[in-house]
Amino acid sequence: MVSQAWCRGLCAGLCPGAPRRLRGWGSAAFSSRSPSSSTDDGFLKEKRAQIMSRGLPKQKPIEGVKQVLVFASGKGGVGKSTTAVNIALALAAHDSTKAVGLLDADVYGPSIPKMMNLKGNPELSPKNLMRPLKNYGIACMSMGFLVEETAPVVWRGLMVMSAIEKLLRQVDWGQLDYLVIDMPPGTGDVQLSVSQNIPVTGAVIVSTPQDIALLDARKGAEMFRKVHVPVLGLVQNMSVFQCPKCKHETHIFGADGVRDLAETLGLDVLGDIPLHVNIRETCDAGQPIVISQPQSDMAKAYLRIATEIVRRLPTPPA
């Protein structure tokens, strides 16, 4: 089991008094409210100034990981996590010799544990590193393994970045060909922390064709360009709904909006995923459609996207 020492290491220097509040793993350890006193606010400002004065961090590869793929969206609710989970499984299915890991970087709203049907605290290795939980052949790590399912994580940016750093560096990933990172929505601390601290092989932007989602998807793509992360392409999620009775197709969120955005940005569309109840039901049940219904049209759509991603990746280091 993960020890209190790991949690104290996470909070040390960022949240004065936090170690005194720890009472084991769960809500007591991870849902504590951020400091609000003027003293603590001053401490955080001083800590932030120290970090900023150092300049940008030097990128350091994650031990044992050959290539890192980040899945991002500017807007929440566009199916990014569902896409990341199914693509991770599709990458493993595309080449059974490849080892795939999945990191849930959404500290505030982790969803990988439920989608991958995983529960429990990670074990610690002899080197005091957390061992990922595994299902369907995918090694997974998430803040959701370290807090109670209903416990909120009420943290400030510095603590979130420290948590992300530890989820990247203090995990025994073993030997992975691909580490898929499910990023939180937006273009904030986590995106910058990941992009600046580790070499990211490529980013995949997930969006629906809806105009309001496309506005933020564009911001996400531009952010990765600014931090010199290659954008492999865009995924048009919830592209079309087909009535199960009459088979009539309706573009509920608009038609080809992601394709238009890709053309504007000079990027490729990696593929389209339809709006289908089976995709939602299988993820909610912890049996993603690539695993539970591999012969379905939806699963084949994810497999095609995985193939397009692999085709665009550089040759990994030996």
Short mmCIF file of C-alpha atoms in Angstrom, two decimals, residues 112-246:
data_model
loop_
_atom_site.label_atom_id
_atom_site.label_comp_id
_atom_site.label_asym_id
_atom_site.label_seq_id
_atom_site.Cartn_x
_atom_site.Cartn_y
_atom_site.Cartn_z
CA ILE A 112 -9.87 6.29 -15.63
CA PRO A 113 -10.53 4.07 -12.57
CA LYS A 114 -14.21 3.66 -13.43
CA MET A 115 -13.69 3.32 -17.17
CA MET A 116 -10.95 0.72 -16.69
CA ASN A 117 -12.83 -1.05 -13.86
CA LEU A 118 -10.03 -0.57 -11.34
CA LYS A 119 -10.11 0.10 -7.60
CA GLY A 120 -7.66 0.06 -4.74
CA ASN A 121 -4.40 1.64 -3.63
CA PRO A 122 -1.20 1.01 -5.60
CA GLU A 123 1.43 -1.20 -4.01
CA LEU A 124 4.92 0.16 -3.43
CA SER A 125 8.02 -1.29 -5.04
CA PRO A 126 11.28 -1.85 -3.10
CA LYS A 127 12.39 1.50 -4.51
CA ASN A 128 9.34 3.15 -2.91
CA LEU A 129 7.68 3.71 -6.29
CA MET A 130 3.98 3.14 -6.85
CA ARG A 131 3.07 0.18 -9.00
CA PRO A 132 0.32 0.92 -11.53
CA LEU A 133 -2.91 -1.02 -11.36
CA LYS A 134 -3.51 -3.11 -14.46
CA ASN A 135 -6.55 -4.27 -16.40
CA TYR A 136 -7.04 -5.41 -20.00
CA GLY A 137 -3.24 -5.45 -20.26
CA ILE A 138 -2.96 -1.67 -19.66
CA ALA A 139 -0.94 -0.28 -16.73
CA CYS A 140 -2.97 2.58 -15.18
CA MET A 141 -2.24 5.33 -12.67
CA SER A 142 -4.72 7.91 -11.41
CA MET A 143 -5.35 10.19 -8.49
CA GLY A 144 -8.59 8.25 -8.27
CA PHE A 145 -6.62 5.34 -6.78
CA LEU A 146 -5.40 7.56 -3.95
CA VAL A 147 -8.64 9.21 -2.83
CA GLU A 148 -12.11 8.01 -2.04
CA GLU A 149 -14.39 7.95 -5.07
CA THR A 150 -16.65 10.72 -3.77
CA ALA A 151 -13.95 12.81 -2.08
CA PRO A 152 -13.19 16.16 -3.75
CA VAL A 153 -9.60 17.26 -4.23
CA VAL A 154 -9.55 20.93 -3.23
CA TRP A 155 -6.03 22.02 -4.06
CA ARG A 156 -4.26 25.04 -5.44
CA GLY A 157 -2.19 24.95 -8.59
CA LEU A 158 1.18 24.28 -6.95
CA MET A 159 -0.08 21.19 -5.16
CA VAL A 160 -1.69 19.92 -8.35
CA MET A 161 1.57 20.34 -10.24
CA SER A 162 3.44 18.55 -7.46
CA ALA A 163 0.93 15.69 -7.63
CA ILE A 164 1.38 15.43 -11.40
CA GLU A 165 5.14 15.38 -10.99
CA LYS A 166 4.89 12.49 -8.56
CA LEU A 167 2.42 10.60 -10.74
CA LEU A 168 4.95 10.89 -13.55
CA ARG A 169 8.17 10.29 -11.64
CA GLN A 170 7.27 8.15 -8.64
CA VAL A 171 5.52 5.38 -10.53
CA ASP A 172 7.19 2.13 -11.54
CA TRP A 173 5.93 2.05 -15.12
CA GLY A 174 8.26 -0.77 -16.08
CA GLN A 175 9.00 -0.86 -19.81
CA LEU A 176 6.35 0.90 -21.91
CA ASP A 177 6.24 1.53 -25.63
CA TYR A 178 3.42 4.07 -25.24
CA LEU A 179 2.23 6.07 -22.26
CA VAL A 180 -1.14 7.66 -23.00
CA ILE A 181 -1.86 10.68 -20.81
CA ASP A 182 -5.48 11.76 -20.40
CA MET A 183 -5.15 15.49 -19.79
CA PRO A 184 -7.73 17.61 -17.98
CA PRO A 185 -9.70 20.16 -20.02
CA GLY A 186 -8.17 23.56 -20.63
CA THR A 187 -4.69 24.98 -21.15
CA GLY A 188 -3.50 25.52 -17.60
CA ASP A 189 -1.00 24.31 -15.02
CA VAL A 190 -1.21 20.58 -15.76
CA GLN A 191 -0.78 20.98 -19.50
CA LEU A 192 2.23 23.23 -19.03
CA SER A 193 3.74 21.06 -16.30
CA VAL A 194 3.53 17.91 -18.42
CA SER A 195 4.70 19.59 -21.62
CA GLN A 196 7.68 21.28 -20.00
CA ASN A 197 8.87 18.46 -17.75
CA ILE A 198 8.82 15.42 -20.03
CA PRO A 199 9.45 14.94 -23.75
CA VAL A 200 6.01 14.48 -25.31
CA THR A 201 6.04 12.58 -28.59
CA GLY A 202 2.75 13.99 -29.77
CA ALA A 203 -0.61 15.46 -28.82
CA VAL A 204 -4.05 14.41 -30.03
CA ILE A 205 -6.84 16.98 -29.81
CA VAL A 206 -10.36 15.63 -29.24
CA SER A 207 -13.42 17.75 -30.03
CA THR A 208 -17.00 17.54 -31.11
CA PRO A 209 -18.01 19.43 -34.28
CA GLN A 210 -19.87 22.01 -32.17
CA ASP A 211 -18.67 25.59 -32.65
CA ILE A 212 -18.29 26.27 -28.92
CA ALA A 213 -16.10 23.17 -28.49
CA LEU A 214 -14.02 24.04 -31.54
CA LEU A 215 -13.10 27.43 -30.10
CA ASP A 216 -11.38 25.76 -27.17
CA ALA A 217 -9.98 22.90 -29.25
CA ARG A 218 -8.13 25.49 -31.32
CA LYS A 219 -6.68 27.03 -28.17
CA GLY A 220 -5.48 23.58 -27.09
CA ALA A 221 -3.76 22.94 -30.41
CA GLU A 222 -2.12 26.38 -30.37
CA MET A 223 -0.91 25.85 -26.80
CA PHE A 224 0.93 22.66 -27.73
CA ARG A 225 2.51 24.41 -30.67
CA LYS A 226 3.76 27.17 -28.39
CA VAL A 227 5.46 24.66 -26.08
CA HIS A 228 6.87 22.78 -29.10
CA VAL A 229 4.80 19.62 -28.74
CA PRO A 230 3.92 18.09 -32.13
CA VAL A 231 0.17 17.90 -32.72
CA LEU A 232 -0.46 14.57 -34.44
CA GLY A 233 -4.00 15.50 -35.44
CA LEU A 234 -7.60 15.93 -34.34
CA VAL A 235 -10.32 13.41 -33.53
CA GLN A 236 -13.90 14.36 -34.40
CA ASN A 237 -15.93 12.79 -31.61
CA MET A 238 -19.72 12.42 -31.57
CA SER A 239 -19.64 13.15 -35.28
CA VAL A 240 -23.02 11.68 -36.19
CA PHE A 241 -25.98 9.95 -34.54
CA GLN A 242 -27.74 7.12 -36.33
CA CYS A 243 -31.27 6.27 -35.21
CA PRO A 244 -31.27 2.61 -34.15
CA LYS A 245 -34.76 2.11 -35.63
CA CYS A 246 -34.87 3.94 -38.96
#
